[in-house]
């Protein structure tokens, strides 16, 4: 059976159903559809969870590979019960935590020049540099948040995920997830008070 | 202090809309290619050839090949349009540069063992002791490496003996060249005599 081409949509129930069906019919082809559908969100969140932006691509790839290895052991009934996006993001979060723990045990590499996070087409070079600096500064501020708050804030305000899904990814109740989002925002505002962002944002 | 709405709006602008292509990091390409021993299935990554199997071994069933690949490497496969540069001439027996091999999943020692075996001329054999001395002077890691690494490198044709009981996880998958023990380093001979249940001449 052919697996339909799917792109990420705001109304995800139908998308998820197609993805689950694809995984059951043919794991490799179905998994390719999952990567096409959720590659963007996984990478975007990885960009905020990785120790450095340059590590985000490897982190996202590692999370997908772990997901694939897990899927190999799932039967059709288990795949039918799967909520693919929060499940993937949970794996991403755990992979990032493991990577951070491993990195803490090893001496860090020497400081390296990092490529800009975002290439913006259109604006002038000055505007691009300013935008990239602002992005980098926001990334730095987000990394100052406790891990659960950072994940909650990124999922809610960067990726616009519903609280129910964030709670599932964090493994907590919805009220607790809301609290993480709220406290994270408050902490960010406090950090911003001491920071001058490029372009005069404050 | 800055308004919460302004913070939320600024965070929304961080949403990444142009992710890099992850496919090459995730998927291994595969195809069927002709060779001197008949059709073969070949799996390869951007780093090089990773897995080669005779098509006959799977009754020409790509699904069975994919299952064997996943069993060993736990990665997804996707069909490839073109073979890696240099692969087809080598498979057909023509002289030419050897295509790169993807040995990224192996330890440094395993790579050393395979590098040693690649120096053995076609049609010749070497004892495990020789391979061991080329990598490190211990026979057990040599046997482990030869049993767990990708068979994309052709292993020399050693004679088989009875399965050593003390190496159950190894002996089921490798041949054990007892005839060559006498030419091996002393430490290796001792290790093999202690481990091998068959009479070594």
Short mmCIF file of C-alpha atoms in Angstrom, two decimals:
data_model
loop_
_atom_site.label_atom_id
_atom_site.label_comp_id
_atom_site.label_asym_id
_atom_site.label_seq_id
_atom_site.Cartn_x
_atom_site.Cartn_y
_atom_site.Cartn_z
CA UNK A 1 0.00 0.00 0.00
CA UNK A 2 1.39 3.42 -0.90
CA UNK A 3 1.98 5.83 1.93
CA UNK A 4 0.53 9.27 1.14
CA UNK A 5 2.69 12.39 1.15
CA UNK A 6 1.96 14.24 4.36
CA UNK A 7 2.97 17.63 5.64
CA UNK A 8 2.60 18.98 9.15
CA UNK A 9 -0.75 20.70 9.68
CA UNK A 10 -2.33 22.46 12.64
CA UNK A 11 -5.13 19.90 12.74
CA UNK A 12 -3.00 16.93 13.48
CA UNK A 13 -5.42 14.07 14.18
CA UNK A 14 -5.80 13.05 10.56
CA UNK A 15 -2.10 13.51 9.93
CA UNK A 16 -1.26 11.32 12.90
CA UNK A 17 -3.65 8.64 11.72
CA UNK A 18 -2.00 8.59 8.28
CA UNK A 19 1.44 8.39 9.85
CA UNK A 20 0.47 5.52 12.12
CA UNK A 21 -1.03 3.63 9.20
CA UNK A 22 2.12 4.21 7.15
CA UNK A 23 4.32 2.87 9.94
CA UNK A 24 2.21 -0.26 10.20
CA UNK A 25 2.19 -0.91 6.43
CA UNK A 26 5.91 -0.40 5.82
CA UNK A 27 8.23 0.74 8.59
CA UNK A 28 10.89 2.31 6.35
CA UNK A 29 8.47 4.18 4.08
CA UNK A 30 6.24 5.12 6.99
CA UNK A 31 9.21 6.41 8.93
CA UNK A 32 10.30 8.54 5.96
CA UNK A 33 6.82 10.11 6.06
CA UNK A 34 7.25 10.80 9.79
CA UNK A 35 10.58 12.52 9.14
CA UNK A 36 9.06 14.62 6.35
CA UNK A 37 6.12 15.57 8.53
CA UNK A 38 7.86 16.31 11.82
CA UNK A 39 11.45 16.98 10.78
CA UNK A 40 10.89 20.73 11.06
CA UNK A 41 9.41 20.77 14.56
CA UNK A 42 11.94 18.26 15.87
CA UNK A 43 14.83 20.30 14.49
CA UNK A 44 13.33 23.59 15.67
CA UNK A 45 12.97 22.29 19.23
CA UNK A 46 16.40 20.63 19.04
CA UNK A 47 17.83 24.04 18.23
CA UNK A 48 16.61 25.24 21.65
CA UNK A 49 17.56 22.10 23.59
CA UNK A 50 21.03 21.47 22.18
CA UNK A 51 24.03 22.76 24.10
CA UNK A 52 25.02 24.70 20.99
CA UNK A 53 23.04 25.47 17.82
CA UNK A 54 25.63 23.60 15.76
CA UNK A 55 24.67 20.40 17.63
CA UNK A 56 20.96 20.66 16.81
CA UNK A 57 21.12 18.70 13.57
CA UNK A 58 22.92 15.78 15.18
CA UNK A 59 20.56 15.89 18.14
CA UNK A 60 17.49 15.80 15.91
CA UNK A 61 18.95 12.94 13.84
CA UNK A 62 19.83 10.96 16.95
CA UNK A 63 16.30 11.41 18.30
CA UNK A 64 14.80 10.16 15.04
CA UNK A 65 17.11 7.13 15.00
CA UNK A 66 16.14 6.27 18.57
CA UNK A 67 12.51 6.55 17.56
CA UNK A 68 13.11 4.20 14.64
CA UNK A 69 14.82 1.65 16.86
CA UNK A 70 11.91 1.79 19.26
CA UNK A 71 9.39 1.39 16.45
CA UNK A 72 11.10 -1.81 15.33
CA UNK A 73 9.95 -3.40 18.56
CA UNK A 74 6.38 -2.11 18.45
CA UNK A 75 3.55 -4.24 17.13
CA UNK A 76 0.66 -2.81 15.12
CA UNK A 77 -1.56 -2.43 18.18
CA UNK A 78 1.02 -0.33 19.96
CA UNK A 79 1.64 1.86 16.91
CA UNK A 80 -2.11 2.47 16.60
CA UNK A 81 -2.07 3.91 20.14
CA UNK A 82 0.92 6.13 19.44
CA UNK A 83 0.64 9.92 19.40
CA UNK A 84 3.56 10.41 17.09
CA UNK A 85 4.49 14.07 17.58
CA UNK A 86 4.55 14.18 21.40
CA UNK A 87 6.23 10.77 21.41
CA UNK A 88 8.98 12.06 19.10
CA UNK A 89 9.44 15.22 21.15
CA UNK A 90 9.66 13.18 24.34
CA UNK A 91 12.44 11.13 22.77
CA UNK A 92 14.12 14.35 21.66
CA UNK A 93 13.94 15.75 25.18
CA UNK A 94 15.40 12.58 26.69
CA UNK A 95 18.15 12.49 24.06
CA UNK A 96 19.04 16.09 24.82
CA UNK A 97 19.15 15.40 28.55
CA UNK A 98 21.40 12.39 28.02
CA UNK A 99 23.68 14.43 25.79
CA UNK A 100 23.86 17.21 28.38
CA UNK A 101 24.66 14.70 31.13
CA UNK A 102 27.37 13.07 29.02
CA UNK A 103 28.83 16.46 28.11
CA UNK A 104 28.98 17.42 31.78
CA UNK A 105 31.18 14.39 32.43
CA UNK A 106 33.64 15.28 29.69
CA UNK A 107 35.86 18.34 29.45
CA UNK A 108 34.41 20.81 26.98
CA UNK A 109 36.00 21.52 23.61
CA UNK A 110 37.75 24.83 23.04
CA UNK A 111 35.44 27.69 22.10
CA UNK A 112 34.57 27.53 18.43
CA UNK A 113 33.05 29.95 16.02
CA UNK A 114 29.41 29.10 15.47
CA UNK A 115 27.58 29.63 12.25
CA UNK A 116 24.55 31.89 12.45
CA UNK A 117 21.39 30.02 13.38
CA UNK A 118 19.10 31.48 10.80
CA UNK A 119 19.69 32.59 7.25
CA UNK A 120 17.10 35.22 6.43
CA UNK A 121 16.55 36.02 2.77
CA UNK A 122 15.72 39.58 1.82
CA UNK A 123 16.94 41.97 4.50
CA UNK A 124 20.15 43.93 4.23
CA UNK A 125 23.37 42.44 5.62
CA UNK A 126 23.11 44.77 8.64
CA UNK A 127 19.56 43.65 9.34
CA UNK A 128 20.54 40.02 8.93
CA UNK A 129 23.43 40.34 11.35
CA UNK A 130 21.18 42.13 13.83
CA UNK A 131 18.52 39.45 13.49
CA UNK A 132 21.07 36.67 13.90
CA UNK A 133 22.52 38.32 16.97
CA UNK A 134 19.05 38.70 18.47
CA UNK A 135 18.28 35.04 17.73
CA UNK A 136 21.50 33.98 19.36
CA UNK A 137 20.82 36.13 22.40
CA UNK A 138 17.31 34.69 22.76
CA UNK A 139 18.83 31.24 22.52
CA UNK A 140 21.30 32.11 25.26
CA UNK A 141 18.53 33.42 27.53
CA UNK A 142 16.43 30.30 26.96
CA UNK A 143 19.39 28.12 27.93
CA UNK A 144 19.49 29.90 31.29
CA UNK A 145 16.06 28.51 32.19
CA UNK A 146 15.68 25.27 34.13
CA UNK A 147 15.26 22.41 31.65
CA UNK A 148 11.56 21.75 32.25
CA UNK A 149 10.70 25.46 31.97
CA UNK A 150 12.78 25.82 28.82
CA UNK A 151 11.09 22.85 27.17
CA UNK A 152 7.65 24.10 28.22
CA UNK A 153 8.26 27.65 26.97
CA UNK A 154 9.73 26.48 23.65
CA UNK A 155 6.90 24.04 22.98
CA UNK A 156 4.20 26.54 23.94
CA UNK A 157 5.48 29.84 22.59
CA UNK A 158 7.92 28.88 19.84
CA UNK A 159 6.08 25.86 18.45
CA UNK A 160 2.56 26.73 19.60
CA UNK A 161 1.80 23.23 20.89
CA UNK A 162 -1.30 22.68 23.07
CA UNK A 163 -0.82 22.36 26.81
CA UNK A 164 -2.12 18.77 26.77
CA UNK A 165 0.69 17.73 24.42
CA UNK A 166 3.29 19.65 26.42
CA UNK A 167 2.13 17.87 29.57
CA UNK A 168 2.54 14.54 27.81
CA UNK A 169 6.06 15.42 26.69
CA UNK A 170 7.04 16.64 30.15
CA UNK A 171 5.36 13.65 31.78
CA UNK A 172 3.29 15.79 34.14
CA UNK A 173 -0.25 17.08 34.66
CA UNK A 174 -1.56 19.90 32.51
CA UNK A 175 -1.61 22.26 35.48
CA UNK A 176 2.06 21.58 36.11
CA UNK A 177 2.86 22.13 32.44
CA UNK A 178 1.05 25.50 32.56
CA UNK A 179 3.03 26.38 35.65
CA UNK A 180 6.31 25.56 33.89
CA UNK A 181 5.33 27.79 30.98
CA UNK A 182 4.30 30.64 33.26
CA UNK A 183 7.38 30.46 35.47
CA UNK A 184 9.60 30.19 32.42
CA UNK A 185 8.11 33.34 30.91
CA UNK A 186 8.47 35.21 34.19
CA UNK A 187 12.08 34.15 34.46
CA UNK A 188 12.73 35.19 30.86
CA UNK A 189 11.24 38.64 31.53
CA UNK A 190 13.47 39.01 34.53
CA UNK A 191 16.52 37.98 32.51
CA UNK A 192 15.55 40.39 29.75
CA UNK A 193 15.47 43.26 32.21
CA UNK A 194 19.24 42.84 32.56
CA UNK A 195 19.89 42.29 28.86
CA UNK A 196 20.01 44.60 25.88
CA UNK A 197 19.11 42.73 22.72
CA UNK A 198 20.53 43.76 19.35
CA UNK A 199 18.21 46.15 17.55
CA UNK A 200 17.18 47.88 20.76
CA UNK A 201 14.76 45.20 21.94
CA UNK A 202 14.50 45.02 25.69
CA UNK B 1 9.85 44.80 33.04
CA UNK B 2 8.97 43.81 29.48
CA UNK B 3 5.37 42.71 28.86
CA UNK B 4 4.68 38.97 28.78
CA UNK B 5 2.93 39.33 25.42
CA UNK B 6 6.01 40.93 23.91
CA UNK B 7 8.16 38.07 25.17
CA UNK B 8 5.74 35.52 23.75
CA UNK B 9 5.72 37.31 20.41
CA UNK B 10 9.51 37.42 20.29
CA UNK B 11 9.65 33.71 21.10
CA UNK B 12 7.27 32.95 18.26
CA UNK B 13 9.79 34.50 15.87
CA UNK B 14 12.31 31.86 16.92
CA UNK B 15 10.26 29.16 15.20
CA UNK B 16 12.58 27.58 12.67
CA UNK B 17 10.99 27.19 9.27
CA UNK B 18 13.85 25.93 7.14
CA UNK B 19 15.33 22.81 8.71
CA UNK B 20 18.34 21.06 7.18
CA UNK B 21 17.71 17.84 5.30
CA UNK B 22 18.13 15.05 7.84
CA UNK B 23 17.62 12.24 5.35
CA UNK B 24 21.31 11.55 4.73
CA UNK B 25 21.90 11.27 8.47
CA UNK B 26 18.97 8.91 8.94
CA UNK B 27 18.50 6.75 5.87
CA UNK B 28 20.79 4.24 4.23
CA UNK B 29 20.45 3.82 0.48
CA UNK B 30 20.16 0.38 -1.04
CA UNK B 31 20.07 -1.15 -4.50
CA UNK B 32 20.61 -4.38 -6.36
CA UNK B 33 23.77 -4.62 -8.46
CA UNK B 34 25.31 -7.28 -10.71
CA UNK B 35 28.53 -8.90 -9.56
CA UNK B 36 30.80 -11.81 -10.39
CA UNK B 37 28.86 -14.01 -7.97
CA UNK B 38 25.47 -12.92 -9.28
CA UNK B 39 23.18 -10.14 -8.13
CA UNK B 40 23.96 -8.60 -4.75
CA UNK B 41 22.09 -6.26 -2.43
CA UNK B 42 24.21 -3.28 -1.42
CA UNK B 43 23.46 -0.78 1.35
CA UNK B 44 25.49 2.40 1.58
CA UNK B 45 25.59 5.71 3.40
CA UNK B 46 27.24 8.97 2.32
CA UNK B 47 30.38 7.65 4.05
CA UNK B 48 30.60 4.51 1.94
CA UNK B 49 29.45 0.93 1.45
CA UNK B 50 28.07 -0.56 4.64
CA UNK B 51 26.47 -3.92 3.89
CA UNK B 52 26.71 -6.34 0.95
CA UNK B 53 24.75 -9.55 0.61
CA UNK B 54 24.17 -12.02 -2.18
CA UNK B 55 20.68 -11.74 -3.55
CA UNK B 56 20.44 -15.54 -3.53
CA UNK B 57 20.89 -15.54 0.23
CA UNK B 58 17.49 -13.86 0.52
CA UNK B 59 15.80 -15.57 -2.44
CA UNK B 60 15.99 -12.20 -4.21
CA UNK B 61 13.60 -10.76 -1.61
CA UNK B 62 14.45 -7.10 -0.81
CA UNK B 63 12.23 -7.28 2.27
CA UNK B 64 14.34 -10.05 3.75
CA UNK B 65 17.48 -8.08 2.97
CA UNK B 66 16.01 -4.99 4.65
CA UNK B 67 15.15 -7.05 7.71
CA UNK B 68 18.71 -8.41 7.92
CA UNK B 69 20.09 -4.89 7.53
CA UNK B 70 17.84 -3.47 10.23
CA UNK B 71 18.73 -6.35 12.51
CA UNK B 72 22.40 -5.44 12.28
CA UNK B 73 22.36 -1.66 11.95
CA UNK B 74 18.95 -0.59 13.30
CA UNK B 75 18.58 2.12 10.68
CA UNK B 76 15.92 2.76 8.03
CA UNK B 77 16.57 2.00 4.37
CA UNK B 78 15.46 3.79 1.24
CA UNK B 79 15.92 2.78 -2.40
CA UNK B 80 18.82 4.51 -4.16
CA UNK B 81 18.89 5.61 -7.78
CA UNK B 82 22.64 5.30 -8.28
CA UNK B 83 25.43 3.16 -6.89
CA UNK B 84 28.31 4.87 -5.09
CA UNK B 85 31.23 5.79 -7.35
CA UNK B 86 33.54 2.86 -8.00
CA UNK B 87 31.22 0.15 -6.67
CA UNK B 88 29.98 -1.38 -9.92
CA UNK B 89 33.44 -1.88 -11.49
CA UNK B 90 34.72 -3.52 -8.32
CA UNK B 91 31.71 -5.85 -8.13
CA UNK B 92 32.24 -6.86 -11.73
CA UNK B 93 35.88 -7.68 -11.04
CA UNK B 94 37.44 -4.81 -12.94
CA UNK B 95 40.49 -3.14 -11.52
CA UNK B 96 39.99 0.29 -10.06
CA UNK B 97 39.90 2.32 -6.89
CA UNK B 98 38.12 0.59 -4.03
CA UNK B 99 34.92 2.41 -3.05
CA UNK B 100 34.97 3.81 0.49
CA UNK B 101 33.51 1.67 3.26
CA UNK B 102 31.34 3.04 6.05
CA UNK B 103 32.87 1.56 9.19
CA UNK B 104 31.54 4.31 11.44
CA UNK B 105 29.69 1.91 13.71
CA UNK B 106 32.86 0.02 14.63
CA UNK B 107 35.40 0.53 17.37
CA UNK B 108 38.95 1.56 16.54
CA UNK B 109 40.16 -1.99 17.15
CA UNK B 110 37.51 -3.47 14.88
CA UNK B 111 38.54 -1.06 12.15
CA UNK B 112 42.18 -2.10 12.66
CA UNK B 113 41.23 -5.75 12.24
CA UNK B 114 39.35 -5.09 9.03
CA UNK B 115 42.17 -2.89 7.74
CA UNK B 116 44.56 -5.79 8.32
CA UNK B 117 42.33 -8.24 6.44
CA UNK B 118 42.11 -5.85 3.49
CA UNK B 119 45.86 -6.14 2.99
CA UNK B 120 45.55 -9.90 2.37
CA UNK B 121 45.84 -10.48 -1.38
CA UNK B 122 42.87 -12.05 -3.12
CA UNK B 123 43.06 -15.85 -3.00
CA UNK B 124 45.47 -15.98 -0.06
CA UNK B 125 44.75 -16.66 3.59
CA UNK B 126 46.32 -15.61 6.87
CA UNK B 127 45.88 -17.12 10.33
CA UNK B 128 43.99 -15.26 13.00
CA UNK B 129 47.29 -14.93 14.83
CA UNK B 130 48.62 -12.85 11.99
CA UNK B 131 45.56 -10.62 12.04
CA UNK B 132 45.89 -10.36 15.80
CA UNK B 133 49.50 -9.30 15.59
CA UNK B 134 48.57 -6.66 13.02
CA UNK B 135 45.96 -5.17 15.32
CA UNK B 136 46.81 -6.14 18.91
CA UNK B 137 48.32 -9.38 20.28
CA UNK B 138 45.10 -10.87 21.66
CA UNK B 139 43.02 -13.43 19.82
CA UNK B 140 39.69 -12.97 21.53
CA UNK B 141 39.09 -9.37 20.46
CA UNK B 142 40.08 -10.42 16.95
CA UNK B 143 37.42 -13.08 16.92
CA UNK B 144 34.87 -10.67 18.39
CA UNK B 145 35.63 -8.11 15.73
CA UNK B 146 35.36 -10.60 12.93
CA UNK B 147 32.02 -11.84 14.18
CA UNK B 148 30.35 -8.51 14.78
CA UNK B 149 31.62 -6.33 11.98
CA UNK B 150 30.03 -5.79 8.64
CA UNK B 151 30.86 -8.48 6.13
CA UNK B 152 31.30 -5.89 3.42
CA UNK B 153 34.97 -6.88 3.62
CA UNK B 154 35.59 -10.43 2.41
CA UNK B 155 37.09 -12.52 5.18
CA UNK B 156 39.86 -15.05 4.30
CA UNK B 157 38.78 -18.66 4.03
CA UNK B 158 39.97 -20.42 7.18
CA UNK B 159 39.23 -24.04 8.02
CA UNK B 160 36.47 -24.82 10.53
CA UNK B 161 36.82 -26.83 13.70
CA UNK B 162 34.51 -27.91 16.49
CA UNK B 163 32.82 -25.09 18.36
CA UNK B 164 34.81 -23.96 21.42
CA UNK B 165 32.46 -24.29 24.38
CA UNK B 166 33.95 -21.40 26.26
CA UNK B 167 33.16 -19.00 23.39
CA UNK B 168 29.54 -19.70 22.67
CA UNK B 169 28.68 -16.24 21.46
CA UNK B 170 31.58 -16.11 19.05
CA UNK B 171 31.95 -19.63 17.78
CA UNK B 172 28.53 -19.76 16.25
CA UNK B 173 29.41 -17.10 13.72
CA UNK B 174 33.10 -17.46 12.92
CA UNK B 175 35.45 -20.07 11.60
CA UNK B 176 38.40 -20.99 13.75
CA UNK B 177 41.66 -21.73 11.97
CA UNK B 178 43.35 -24.21 14.29
CA UNK B 179 45.79 -25.30 11.62
CA UNK B 180 47.41 -21.89 11.87
CA UNK B 181 47.91 -21.85 15.63
CA UNK B 182 51.43 -23.15 15.47
CA UNK B 183 52.53 -20.11 13.54
CA UNK B 184 50.87 -17.70 15.95
CA UNK B 185 52.57 -15.76 18.73
CA UNK B 186 53.03 -17.70 21.98
CA UNK B 187 50.51 -15.68 23.92
CA UNK B 188 47.93 -16.27 21.24
CA UNK B 189 48.61 -20.01 21.16
CA UNK B 190 48.12 -20.19 24.91
CA UNK B 191 44.87 -18.27 24.69
CA UNK B 192 43.52 -20.43 21.90
CA UNK B 193 44.54 -23.72 23.51
CA UNK B 194 42.84 -22.64 26.70
CA UNK B 195 39.68 -21.66 24.85
CA UNK B 196 39.41 -24.20 22.06
CA UNK B 197 37.86 -27.57 22.74
CA UNK B 198 39.28 -29.23 19.66
CA UNK B 199 42.73 -30.87 19.53
CA UNK B 200 45.09 -28.33 18.03
CA UNK B 201 47.90 -29.86 16.04
#
